[in-house]
Structures are given as structure tokens and as C-alpha cells.
Amino acid sequence: MSARTISPEAPIGVFDSGVGGLTVARAIRDQLPGESMIYVGDTARTPYGPRPIAEVRRFALEILDDLVAQGVKMLVIACNTASAAVLRDARERYDVPVIEVIAPTVRSAAAITRNGRVGLIGTQGTIQSRAYDDLFAMRPEIALTSAAAPRFVEFAEAGETSGPRVHAVAQQYLAPLIAEGIDTLVLGCTHYPFLRGALRQVVGPDVALVSSDLETASEVFQTLTERGLLRPADAGEPTVRYEATGPDTAAFVTLARRMLGNSIERVERVQTGAIQLPG
């Protein structure tokens, strides 16, 4: 795409396969309340985790292309599966800064672990991509044990974040990691922080939980500061718009409010030529 002048007053574009990326959007809003934002959840095609990486890449680039066309000053890929799928492409494809959720989380986990045994849970697509393995490989003193936890996305999207079913599935997924003596658990999907209470109950108080929301928001802040792209204080009230590709925007609002409170008033359905919506 051709180079263009990036305006500090432009919004930040945040993209996820569904509602999970709202944890990242919330963290960005907490750290940068003066910034405008466009959040897109690809609810028509969620979940991304079980899909082939090539398909996820195509979906992700469609939506990222659309956000750039809307004039955002930064792209935040708030989805681990999508980050793994377009990690190598996005920074070459776009003329705006691109932040993804994997690298900041790996850096944080590497700094936190005391015994060098780190666990990772993520979607099937994220685990199979080995994107985390590649980054942790630069820290040979750290042993990484990974496990796919696909049902956690289903629980989060349904608003079921606690209870016997969630606890039983968490025990099943986490048992091999606990057996390895991990002292740090990476929540390798932005949906997983919604289940933090259940995960904490299973792993116990001595295992640090590292999620991508806070780490990614810190990277957004640092990058905007370094590039002189922080929104000016005199730019007026920021705007925040939530968009979804699926038809049931009311369900999106209901679930988002249940997870994050009442800060989301409405969600617009994305209608662009770049995104082929279901009929």
C-alpha cells in the first residue's frame, strides 16, 4: 500500500475474531483514555482457532485492509490465532504501525518466570503455528509446555466463565502443564482472561497468569509515544466505535456488557466491499 501521512488524531484500529479482543481494547482505553478507536469483531466467522491458518490469514487481511482504508493510525491484532497467521505479513503490507499480542506476552512471561518452566494454552491454530515456540526459542533457559484449549473460546463467547463445566475442562487442559511444574501460565488467547478465576482456581496461587491485554496495551502506548502519534490533548472528545461482521449485533452488545460493563452502547454491522458478509 502507498505511503501516507499518519495523523495523530486518527483512531487506533483493533481487530479480533469476536469478543475476546475487547480485553485488549479495554486495556488500551484504560492506559490511553484520550485515544479514538475502531474495534472490529469478525463475529460472522468466529472462532478462528479451528480454521486452517491460510483461511485465517485471508480473513484477517480483509479486515485489516478495511481498517487501514478507514484511516486508522495503528493496527492492533487482538487475536492470537490471527497474529500467528499474519505475523510476518502485516508489518510489510501496511504503512501504519502494527501491534500483535504474541511478542509482548512472551517478553512478559520470560521476565516473570522463576524456575524457567512456562505453560501455554491457546487455540488449536495458535498452538499448531508454533509462533510462541519460535519466540521462546530465543530464551533457551526456558522450557515451554503447550496445550490447546479450544473449548475456552466457546465458554467465553457464551458468557459461561465459571461453574462445574468450566472447572472440569480447565482441569483436563491444565493437568499436563501442572505436572511439568510450571510457575507461569501464558493465556495465549484474548478470550481466556474472561476465565481467569477458574484458571486461577485450578493452577493455584503460586503460578503467575500472563495475558496479552495489559502487555499489548503497554506496547501500544510505547509505540505511539516513540513515533509521535499520541492524540493531542486539545483534539476534543475521542470517539470509540464497535463493529461486527455478524448480523446479531444485539447479542454482541449483551455479551460485551456482561464481560466489560456498560461502556458499550451499540455495535454497528460492518458493510464494506472488503468483507464478504454472509447473506
PDB file of C-alpha atoms in Angstrom:
ATOM      1  CA  MET A   1       0.000   0.000   0.000  1.00  0.00           C
ATOM      2  CA  SER A   2       1.263   3.502  -0.791  1.00  0.00           C
ATOM      3  CA  ALA A   3       2.773   5.611   1.975  1.00  0.00           C
ATOM      4  CA  ARG A   4       0.600   8.260   3.539  1.00  0.00           C
ATOM      5  CA  THR A   5       0.871  10.830   6.282  1.00  0.00           C
ATOM      6  CA  ILE A   6      -0.351   9.391   9.575  1.00  0.00           C
ATOM      7  CA  SER A   7      -2.417  11.797  11.659  1.00  0.00           C
ATOM      8  CA  PRO A   8      -2.068  11.595  15.466  1.00  0.00           C
ATOM      9  CA  GLU A   9      -5.792  12.404  15.649  1.00  0.00           C
ATOM     10  CA  ALA A  10      -6.734   9.264  13.702  1.00  0.00           C
ATOM     11  CA  PRO A  11      -8.202   6.292  15.605  1.00  0.00           C
ATOM     12  CA  ILE A  12      -6.463   3.095  16.625  1.00  0.00           C
ATOM     13  CA  GLY A  13      -7.831   0.055  14.772  1.00  0.00           C
ATOM     14  CA  VAL A  14      -8.335  -3.065  16.906  1.00  0.00           C
ATOM     15  CA  PHE A  15      -9.315  -6.387  15.353  1.00  0.00           C
ATOM     16  CA  ASP A  16     -10.336  -9.759  16.802  1.00  0.00           C
ATOM     17  CA  SER A  17     -12.272 -12.815  15.681  1.00  0.00           C
ATOM     18  CA  GLY A  18     -15.040 -11.995  18.176  1.00  0.00           C
ATOM     19  CA  VAL A  19     -15.381 -10.521  21.658  1.00  0.00           C
ATOM     20  CA  GLY A  20     -12.061 -11.725  23.113  1.00  0.00           C
ATOM     21  CA  GLY A  21     -10.156  -8.718  21.819  1.00  0.00           C
ATOM     22  CA  LEU A  22     -12.361  -6.474  23.945  1.00  0.00           C
ATOM     23  CA  THR A  23      -9.977  -7.290  26.809  1.00  0.00           C
ATOM     24  CA  VAL A  24      -7.186  -5.671  24.791  1.00  0.00           C
ATOM     25  CA  ALA A  25      -9.417  -2.746  23.766  1.00  0.00           C
ATOM     26  CA  ARG A  26     -10.334  -2.160  27.404  1.00  0.00           C
ATOM     27  CA  ALA A  27      -6.674  -2.162  28.464  1.00  0.00           C
ATOM     28  CA  ILE A  28      -5.822   0.333  25.712  1.00  0.00           C
ATOM     29  CA  ARG A  29      -8.704   2.572  26.811  1.00  0.00           C
ATOM     30  CA  ASP A  30      -7.526   2.371  30.422  1.00  0.00           C
ATOM     31  CA  GLN A  31      -3.957   3.369  29.534  1.00  0.00           C
ATOM     32  CA  LEU A  32      -4.849   5.825  26.744  1.00  0.00           C
ATOM     33  CA  PRO A  33      -8.281   7.278  27.525  1.00  0.00           C
ATOM     34  CA  GLY A  34      -7.747  10.162  25.109  1.00  0.00           C
ATOM     35  CA  GLU A  35      -7.376   7.946  22.035  1.00  0.00           C
ATOM     36  CA  SER A  36     -10.110   7.244  19.497  1.00  0.00           C
ATOM     37  CA  MET A  37     -10.651   3.615  18.474  1.00  0.00           C
ATOM     38  CA  ILE A  38     -12.416   1.387  15.957  1.00  0.00           C
ATOM     39  CA  TYR A  39     -12.934  -2.182  17.149  1.00  0.00           C
ATOM     40  CA  VAL A  40     -13.944  -4.890  14.663  1.00  0.00           C
ATOM     41  CA  GLY A  41     -15.037  -8.348  15.764  1.00  0.00           C
ATOM     42  CA  ASP A  42     -15.352 -10.900  12.954  1.00  0.00           C
ATOM     43  CA  THR A  43     -18.373 -12.495  14.590  1.00  0.00           C
ATOM     44  CA  ALA A  44     -19.653 -13.929  11.288  1.00  0.00           C
ATOM     45  CA  ARG A  45     -16.648 -16.261  11.110  1.00  0.00           C
ATOM     46  CA  THR A  46     -15.642 -16.816  14.726  1.00  0.00           C
ATOM     47  CA  PRO A  47     -13.971 -18.904  16.094  1.00  0.00           C
ATOM     48  CA  TYR A  48     -10.693 -18.700  14.193  1.00  0.00           C
ATOM     49  CA  GLY A  49      -8.888 -21.341  16.249  1.00  0.00           C
ATOM     50  CA  PRO A  50     -10.045 -24.491  14.385  1.00  0.00           C
ATOM     51  CA  ARG A  51      -9.671 -22.924  10.919  1.00  0.00           C
ATOM     52  CA  PRO A  52      -6.693 -23.501   8.600  1.00  0.00           C
ATOM     53  CA  ILE A  53      -4.007 -20.840   9.011  1.00  0.00           C
ATOM     54  CA  ALA A  54      -4.313 -19.815   5.343  1.00  0.00           C
ATOM     55  CA  GLU A  55      -8.029 -19.123   5.796  1.00  0.00           C
ATOM     56  CA  VAL A  56      -7.418 -17.126   8.983  1.00  0.00           C
ATOM     57  CA  ARG A  57      -4.773 -15.112   7.132  1.00  0.00           C
ATOM     58  CA  ARG A  58      -7.252 -14.255   4.381  1.00  0.00           C
ATOM     59  CA  PHE A  59      -9.946 -13.213   6.846  1.00  0.00           C
ATOM     60  CA  ALA A  60      -7.505 -11.144   8.903  1.00  0.00           C
ATOM     61  CA  LEU A  61      -6.039  -9.285   5.944  1.00  0.00           C
ATOM     62  CA  GLU A  62      -9.542  -8.466   4.640  1.00  0.00           C
ATOM     63  CA  ILE A  63     -10.441  -6.734   7.886  1.00  0.00           C
ATOM     64  CA  LEU A  64      -7.043  -5.116   8.419  1.00  0.00           C
ATOM     65  CA  ASP A  65      -7.211  -3.740   4.853  1.00  0.00           C
ATOM     66  CA  ASP A  66     -10.615  -2.267   5.681  1.00  0.00           C
ATOM     67  CA  LEU A  67      -9.376  -0.646   8.895  1.00  0.00           C
ATOM     68  CA  VAL A  68      -6.474   0.949   7.026  1.00  0.00           C
ATOM     69  CA  ALA A  69      -8.947   2.194   4.404  1.00  0.00           C
ATOM     70  CA  GLN A  70     -10.915   3.809   7.251  1.00  0.00           C
ATOM     71  CA  GLY A  71      -7.804   5.823   8.114  1.00  0.00           C
ATOM     72  CA  VAL A  72      -6.545   4.295  11.355  1.00  0.00           C
ATOM     73  CA  LYS A  73      -3.087   5.321  12.590  1.00  0.00           C
ATOM     74  CA  MET A  74      -2.234   1.922  14.093  1.00  0.00           C
ATOM     75  CA  LEU A  75      -3.406  -1.673  13.787  1.00  0.00           C
ATOM     76  CA  VAL A  76      -3.734  -3.890  16.842  1.00  0.00           C
ATOM     77  CA  ILE A  77      -4.252  -7.575  16.043  1.00  0.00           C
ATOM     78  CA  ALA A  78      -6.004  -8.540  19.282  1.00  0.00           C
ATOM     79  CA  CYS A  79      -6.235 -12.231  18.388  1.00  0.00           C
ATOM     80  CA  ASN A  80      -3.504 -14.815  18.938  1.00  0.00           C
ATOM     81  CA  THR A  81      -4.578 -17.028  16.039  1.00  0.00           C
ATOM     82  CA  ALA A  82      -4.679 -14.099  13.626  1.00  0.00           C
ATOM     83  CA  SER A  83      -1.375 -12.780  14.980  1.00  0.00           C
ATOM     84  CA  ALA A  84       0.239 -16.130  14.266  1.00  0.00           C
ATOM     85  CA  ALA A  85      -1.297 -16.219  10.776  1.00  0.00           C
ATOM     86  CA  VAL A  86      -0.195 -12.743   9.625  1.00  0.00           C
ATOM     87  CA  LEU A  87       2.784 -12.131  11.902  1.00  0.00           C
ATOM     88  CA  ARG A  88       5.232 -11.963   9.003  1.00  0.00           C
ATOM     89  CA  ASP A  89       2.956 -10.189   6.513  1.00  0.00           C
ATOM     90  CA  ALA A  90       1.221  -7.327   8.252  1.00  0.00           C
ATOM     91  CA  ARG A  91       4.207  -5.102   9.010  1.00  0.00           C
ATOM     92  CA  GLU A  92       5.325  -5.276   5.370  1.00  0.00           C
ATOM     93  CA  ARG A  93       1.813  -4.787   3.976  1.00  0.00           C
ATOM     94  CA  TYR A  94       0.790  -1.625   5.855  1.00  0.00           C
ATOM     95  CA  ASP A  95       2.259   1.841   6.278  1.00  0.00           C
ATOM     96  CA  VAL A  96       0.981   2.196   9.859  1.00  0.00           C
ATOM     97  CA  PRO A  97       2.451   0.576  12.990  1.00  0.00           C
ATOM     98  CA  VAL A  98       1.180  -2.974  13.597  1.00  0.00           C
ATOM     99  CA  ILE A  99       0.998  -4.382  17.127  1.00  0.00           C
ATOM    100  CA  GLU A 100       0.233  -8.039  17.761  1.00  0.00           C
ATOM    101  CA  VAL A 101      -0.391  -9.879  21.005  1.00  0.00           C
ATOM    102  CA  ILE A 102       2.223 -12.652  20.980  1.00  0.00           C
ATOM    103  CA  ALA A 103       5.603 -10.933  21.328  1.00  0.00           C
ATOM    104  CA  PRO A 104       4.632  -8.646  24.261  1.00  0.00           C
ATOM    105  CA  THR A 105       3.221 -11.632  26.145  1.00  0.00           C
ATOM    106  CA  VAL A 106       6.326 -13.751  25.574  1.00  0.00           C
ATOM    107  CA  ARG A 107       8.574 -10.957  26.848  1.00  0.00           C
ATOM    108  CA  SER A 108       6.477 -10.585  29.988  1.00  0.00           C
ATOM    109  CA  ALA A 109       6.376 -14.332  30.711  1.00  0.00           C
ATOM    110  CA  ALA A 110      10.137 -14.647  30.210  1.00  0.00           C
ATOM    111  CA  ALA A 111      10.706 -11.845  32.703  1.00  0.00           C
ATOM    112  CA  ILE A 112       8.295 -13.267  35.288  1.00  0.00           C
ATOM    113  CA  THR A 113       9.203 -16.984  35.437  1.00  0.00           C
ATOM    114  CA  ARG A 114      11.402 -18.005  38.352  1.00  0.00           C
ATOM    115  CA  ASN A 115      12.084 -21.649  37.539  1.00  0.00           C
ATOM    116  CA  GLY A 116      12.156 -21.387  33.739  1.00  0.00           C
ATOM    117  CA  ARG A 117       9.095 -23.622  33.245  1.00  0.00           C
ATOM    118  CA  VAL A 118       6.362 -21.832  31.341  1.00  0.00           C
ATOM    119  CA  GLY A 119       2.989 -23.206  30.259  1.00  0.00           C
ATOM    120  CA  LEU A 120       0.992 -22.014  27.272  1.00  0.00           C
ATOM    121  CA  ILE A 121      -2.677 -22.541  26.459  1.00  0.00           C
ATOM    122  CA  GLY A 122      -4.172 -21.369  23.184  1.00  0.00           C
ATOM    123  CA  THR A 123      -6.420 -22.286  20.303  1.00  0.00           C
ATOM    124  CA  GLN A 124      -5.543 -25.187  18.032  1.00  0.00           C
ATOM    125  CA  GLY A 125      -4.409 -22.750  15.349  1.00  0.00           C
ATOM    126  CA  THR A 126      -2.141 -20.811  17.693  1.00  0.00           C
ATOM    127  CA  ILE A 127      -0.514 -23.925  19.137  1.00  0.00           C
ATOM    128  CA  GLN A 128      -0.002 -25.523  15.715  1.00  0.00           C
ATOM    129  CA  SER A 129       1.552 -22.344  14.309  1.00  0.00           C
ATOM    130  CA  ARG A 130       4.386 -22.633  16.864  1.00  0.00           C
ATOM    131  CA  ALA A 131       4.604 -18.828  16.922  1.00  0.00           C
ATOM    132  CA  TYR A 132       5.141 -18.866  20.691  1.00  0.00           C
ATOM    133  CA  ASP A 133       7.693 -21.675  20.406  1.00  0.00           C
ATOM    134  CA  ASP A 134       9.717 -19.639  17.917  1.00  0.00           C
ATOM    135  CA  LEU A 135       9.905 -16.624  20.233  1.00  0.00           C
ATOM    136  CA  PHE A 136      10.593 -18.624  23.388  1.00  0.00           C
ATOM    137  CA  ALA A 137      13.363 -20.438  21.472  1.00  0.00           C
ATOM    138  CA  MET A 138      15.386 -17.228  21.810  1.00  0.00           C
ATOM    139  CA  ARG A 139      15.396 -17.912  25.561  1.00  0.00           C
ATOM    140  CA  PRO A 140      16.900 -21.444  25.713  1.00  0.00           C
ATOM    141  CA  GLU A 141      16.839 -21.440  29.511  1.00  0.00           C
ATOM    142  CA  ILE A 142      13.014 -21.546  29.385  1.00  0.00           C
ATOM    143  CA  ALA A 143      11.149 -24.827  28.864  1.00  0.00           C
ATOM    144  CA  LEU A 144       7.742 -24.287  27.229  1.00  0.00           C
ATOM    145  CA  THR A 145       4.882 -26.766  27.607  1.00  0.00           C
ATOM    146  CA  SER A 146       1.880 -26.087  25.362  1.00  0.00           C
ATOM    147  CA  ALA A 147      -1.701 -27.328  25.278  1.00  0.00           C
ATOM    148  CA  ALA A 148      -4.623 -26.462  23.015  1.00  0.00           C
ATOM    149  CA  ALA A 149      -7.696 -25.295  24.942  1.00  0.00           C
ATOM    150  CA  PRO A 150     -10.365 -24.764  22.267  1.00  0.00           C
ATOM    151  CA  ARG A 151     -13.436 -25.037  24.499  1.00  0.00           C
ATOM    152  CA  PHE A 152     -12.392 -21.983  26.487  1.00  0.00           C
ATOM    153  CA  VAL A 153     -13.320 -19.809  23.494  1.00  0.00           C
ATOM    154  CA  GLU A 154     -16.759 -21.429  23.352  1.00  0.00           C
ATOM    155  CA  PHE A 155     -17.267 -20.784  27.070  1.00  0.00           C
ATOM    156  CA  ALA A 156     -16.184 -17.140  26.795  1.00  0.00           C
ATOM    157  CA  GLU A 157     -18.340 -16.447  23.723  1.00  0.00           C
ATOM    158  CA  ALA A 158     -21.329 -17.949  25.559  1.00  0.00           C
ATOM    159  CA  GLY A 159     -20.648 -15.872  28.679  1.00  0.00           C
ATOM    160  CA  GLU A 160     -20.018 -19.015  30.745  1.00  0.00           C
ATOM    161  CA  THR A 161     -16.911 -18.082  32.721  1.00  0.00           C
ATOM    162  CA  SER A 162     -17.272 -20.201  35.850  1.00  0.00           C
ATOM    163  CA  GLY A 163     -19.056 -23.263  37.192  1.00  0.00           C
ATOM    164  CA  PRO A 164     -18.533 -27.020  37.239  1.00  0.00           C
ATOM    165  CA  ARG A 165     -18.250 -27.460  33.471  1.00  0.00           C
ATOM    166  CA  VAL A 166     -15.606 -24.764  33.086  1.00  0.00           C
ATOM    167  CA  HIS A 167     -13.685 -26.090  36.096  1.00  0.00           C
ATOM    168  CA  ALA A 168     -13.706 -29.664  34.793  1.00  0.00           C
ATOM    169  CA  VAL A 169     -12.462 -28.668  31.353  1.00  0.00           C
ATOM    170  CA  ALA A 170      -9.784 -26.425  32.883  1.00  0.00           C
ATOM    171  CA  GLN A 171      -8.526 -29.325  34.993  1.00  0.00           C
ATOM    172  CA  GLN A 172      -8.338 -31.519  31.894  1.00  0.00           C
ATOM    173  CA  TYR A 173      -6.430 -28.976  29.804  1.00  0.00           C
ATOM    174  CA  LEU A 174      -4.061 -27.823  32.540  1.00  0.00           C
ATOM    175  CA  ALA A 175      -3.138 -31.160  34.144  1.00  0.00           C
ATOM    176  CA  PRO A 176      -0.164 -31.852  31.791  1.00  0.00           C
ATOM    177  CA  LEU A 177       1.197 -28.340  32.338  1.00  0.00           C
ATOM    178  CA  ILE A 178       0.880 -28.543  36.108  1.00  0.00           C
ATOM    179  CA  ALA A 179       2.635 -31.914  36.014  1.00  0.00           C
ATOM    180  CA  GLU A 180       5.628 -30.172  34.369  1.00  0.00           C
ATOM    181  CA  GLY A 181       5.958 -27.872  37.382  1.00  0.00           C
ATOM    182  CA  ILE A 182       5.218 -24.604  35.578  1.00  0.00           C
ATOM    183  CA  ASP A 183       5.353 -21.391  37.587  1.00  0.00           C
ATOM    184  CA  THR A 184       3.993 -19.181  34.788  1.00  0.00           C
ATOM    185  CA  LEU A 185       0.966 -19.744  32.539  1.00  0.00           C
ATOM    186  CA  VAL A 186       0.548 -17.780  29.319  1.00  0.00           C
ATOM    187  CA  LEU A 187      -3.084 -17.230  28.348  1.00  0.00           C
ATOM    188  CA  GLY A 188      -2.487 -17.436  24.610  1.00  0.00           C
ATOM    189  CA  CYS A 189      -5.927 -16.256  23.534  1.00  0.00           C
ATOM    190  CA  THR A 190      -7.601 -12.934  24.286  1.00  0.00           C
ATOM    191  CA  HIS A 191     -10.783 -14.790  25.293  1.00  0.00           C
ATOM    192  CA  TYR A 192      -9.040 -16.565  28.156  1.00  0.00           C
ATOM    193  CA  PRO A 193      -8.803 -13.629  30.637  1.00  0.00           C
ATOM    194  CA  PHE A 194     -12.588 -13.889  30.963  1.00  0.00           C
ATOM    195  CA  LEU A 195     -11.976 -17.284  32.623  1.00  0.00           C
ATOM    196  CA  ARG A 196      -9.171 -16.054  34.857  1.00  0.00           C
ATOM    197  CA  GLY A 197     -10.979 -17.010  38.080  1.00  0.00           C
ATOM    198  CA  ALA A 198     -11.470 -20.625  37.012  1.00  0.00           C
ATOM    199  CA  LEU A 199      -7.889 -20.887  35.755  1.00  0.00           C
ATOM    200  CA  ARG A 200      -6.527 -19.465  38.988  1.00  0.00           C
ATOM    201  CA  GLN A 201      -8.535 -21.990  40.981  1.00  0.00           C
ATOM    202  CA  VAL A 202      -7.014 -24.875  39.023  1.00  0.00           C
ATOM    203  CA  VAL A 203      -3.346 -23.809  38.856  1.00  0.00           C
ATOM    204  CA  GLY A 204      -3.202 -22.409  42.390  1.00  0.00           C
ATOM    205  CA  PRO A 205      -1.843 -19.140  43.789  1.00  0.00           C
ATOM    206  CA  ASP A 206       1.835 -19.792  43.037  1.00  0.00           C
ATOM    207  CA  VAL A 207       1.509 -19.835  39.245  1.00  0.00           C
ATOM    208  CA  ALA A 208       1.637 -16.414  37.561  1.00  0.00           C
ATOM    209  CA  LEU A 209      -1.013 -15.839  34.884  1.00  0.00           C
ATOM    210  CA  VAL A 210       0.228 -13.757  31.947  1.00  0.00           C
ATOM    211  CA  SER A 211      -2.336 -12.435  29.487  1.00  0.00           C
ATOM    212  CA  SER A 212      -1.882 -10.303  26.421  1.00  0.00           C
ATOM    213  CA  ASP A 213      -4.238  -7.438  27.241  1.00  0.00           C
ATOM    214  CA  LEU A 214      -2.053  -5.346  29.561  1.00  0.00           C
ATOM    215  CA  GLU A 215       1.191  -6.190  27.784  1.00  0.00           C
ATOM    216  CA  THR A 216      -0.235  -5.271  24.378  1.00  0.00           C
ATOM    217  CA  ALA A 217      -1.691  -2.001  25.673  1.00  0.00           C
ATOM    218  CA  SER A 218       1.729  -1.061  27.065  1.00  0.00           C
ATOM    219  CA  GLU A 219       3.274  -1.760  23.652  1.00  0.00           C
ATOM    220  CA  VAL A 220       0.617   0.441  22.007  1.00  0.00           C
ATOM    221  CA  PHE A 221       1.441   3.279  24.404  1.00  0.00           C
ATOM    222  CA  GLN A 222       5.191   2.933  23.857  1.00  0.00           C
ATOM    223  CA  THR A 223       4.923   2.772  20.057  1.00  0.00           C
ATOM    224  CA  LEU A 224       2.605   5.784  19.782  1.00  0.00           C
ATOM    225  CA  THR A 225       4.931   7.757  22.077  1.00  0.00           C
ATOM    226  CA  GLU A 226       8.084   6.844  20.161  1.00  0.00           C
ATOM    227  CA  ARG A 227       6.512   7.734  16.803  1.00  0.00           C
ATOM    228  CA  GLY A 228       4.937  10.971  17.961  1.00  0.00           C
ATOM    229  CA  LEU A 229       1.432   9.645  17.281  1.00  0.00           C
ATOM    230  CA  LEU A 230      -0.251  10.236  20.644  1.00  0.00           C
ATOM    231  CA  ARG A 231      -3.527  12.074  20.162  1.00  0.00           C
ATOM    232  CA  PRO A 232      -3.181  15.760  21.120  1.00  0.00           C
ATOM    233  CA  ALA A 233      -4.848  16.753  24.385  1.00  0.00           C
ATOM    234  CA  ASP A 234      -6.719  19.577  22.607  1.00  0.00           C
ATOM    235  CA  ALA A 235      -8.155  17.317  19.903  1.00  0.00           C
ATOM    236  CA  GLY A 236     -11.582  17.119  21.547  1.00  0.00           C
ATOM    237  CA  GLU A 237     -13.528  14.120  22.785  1.00  0.00           C
ATOM    238  CA  PRO A 238     -12.277  10.790  21.438  1.00  0.00           C
ATOM    239  CA  THR A 239     -14.686   8.523  19.577  1.00  0.00           C
ATOM    240  CA  VAL A 240     -14.945   4.769  20.061  1.00  0.00           C
ATOM    241  CA  ARG A 241     -16.835   2.656  17.530  1.00  0.00           C
ATOM    242  CA  TYR A 242     -17.553  -1.058  17.778  1.00  0.00           C
ATOM    243  CA  GLU A 243     -18.229  -3.025  14.596  1.00  0.00           C
ATOM    244  CA  ALA A 244     -19.077  -6.667  13.932  1.00  0.00           C
ATOM    245  CA  THR A 245     -19.355  -8.694  10.729  1.00  0.00           C
ATOM    246  CA  GLY A 246     -22.178 -10.901  12.019  1.00  0.00           C
ATOM    247  CA  PRO A 247     -25.847  -9.894  11.889  1.00  0.00           C
ATOM    248  CA  ASP A 248     -26.644 -10.246  15.606  1.00  0.00           C
ATOM    249  CA  THR A 249     -25.130  -7.035  16.944  1.00  0.00           C
ATOM    250  CA  ALA A 250     -27.534  -7.067  19.904  1.00  0.00           C
ATOM    251  CA  ALA A 251     -26.027 -10.347  21.106  1.00  0.00           C
ATOM    252  CA  PHE A 252     -22.559  -8.795  20.786  1.00  0.00           C
ATOM    253  CA  VAL A 253     -23.611  -5.852  22.963  1.00  0.00           C
ATOM    254  CA  THR A 254     -25.209  -8.133  25.571  1.00  0.00           C
ATOM    255  CA  LEU A 255     -22.140 -10.331  25.851  1.00  0.00           C
ATOM    256  CA  ALA A 256     -19.717  -7.393  25.854  1.00  0.00           C
ATOM    257  CA  ARG A 257     -21.647  -5.669  28.640  1.00  0.00           C
ATOM    258  CA  ARG A 258     -21.691  -8.868  30.661  1.00  0.00           C
ATOM    259  CA  MET A 259     -17.921  -9.127  30.318  1.00  0.00           C
ATOM    260  CA  LEU A 260     -16.842  -5.485  30.470  1.00  0.00           C
ATOM    261  CA  GLY A 261     -19.682  -3.462  31.961  1.00  0.00           C
ATOM    262  CA  ASN A 262     -21.986  -0.949  30.306  1.00  0.00           C
ATOM    263  CA  SER A 263     -19.402   1.128  28.419  1.00  0.00           C
ATOM    264  CA  ILE A 264     -20.554  -0.313  25.060  1.00  0.00           C
ATOM    265  CA  GLU A 265     -23.816   1.244  23.919  1.00  0.00           C
ATOM    266  CA  ARG A 266     -24.180  -0.204  20.439  1.00  0.00           C
ATOM    267  CA  VAL A 267     -22.377  -2.157  17.735  1.00  0.00           C
ATOM    268  CA  GLU A 268     -22.543  -1.384  14.009  1.00  0.00           C
ATOM    269  CA  ARG A 269     -22.551  -4.124  11.411  1.00  0.00           C
ATOM    270  CA  VAL A 270     -19.619  -3.795   9.028  1.00  0.00           C
ATOM    271  CA  GLN A 271     -20.821  -3.294   5.462  1.00  0.00           C
ATOM    272  CA  THR A 272     -17.819  -2.955   3.163  1.00  0.00           C
ATOM    273  CA  GLY A 273     -16.702  -4.348  -0.126  1.00  0.00           C
ATOM    274  CA  ALA A 274     -13.600  -5.771   1.533  1.00  0.00           C
ATOM    275  CA  ILE A 275     -15.536  -8.076   3.837  1.00  0.00           C
ATOM    276  CA  GLN A 276     -17.844 -10.628   2.256  1.00  0.00           C
ATOM    277  CA  LEU A 277     -20.695 -10.926   4.725  1.00  0.00           C
ATOM    278  CA  PRO A 278     -22.980 -13.942   4.877  1.00  0.00           C
ATOM    279  CA  GLY A 279     -26.281 -13.475   3.052  1.00  0.00           C
TER     280      GLY A 279
END
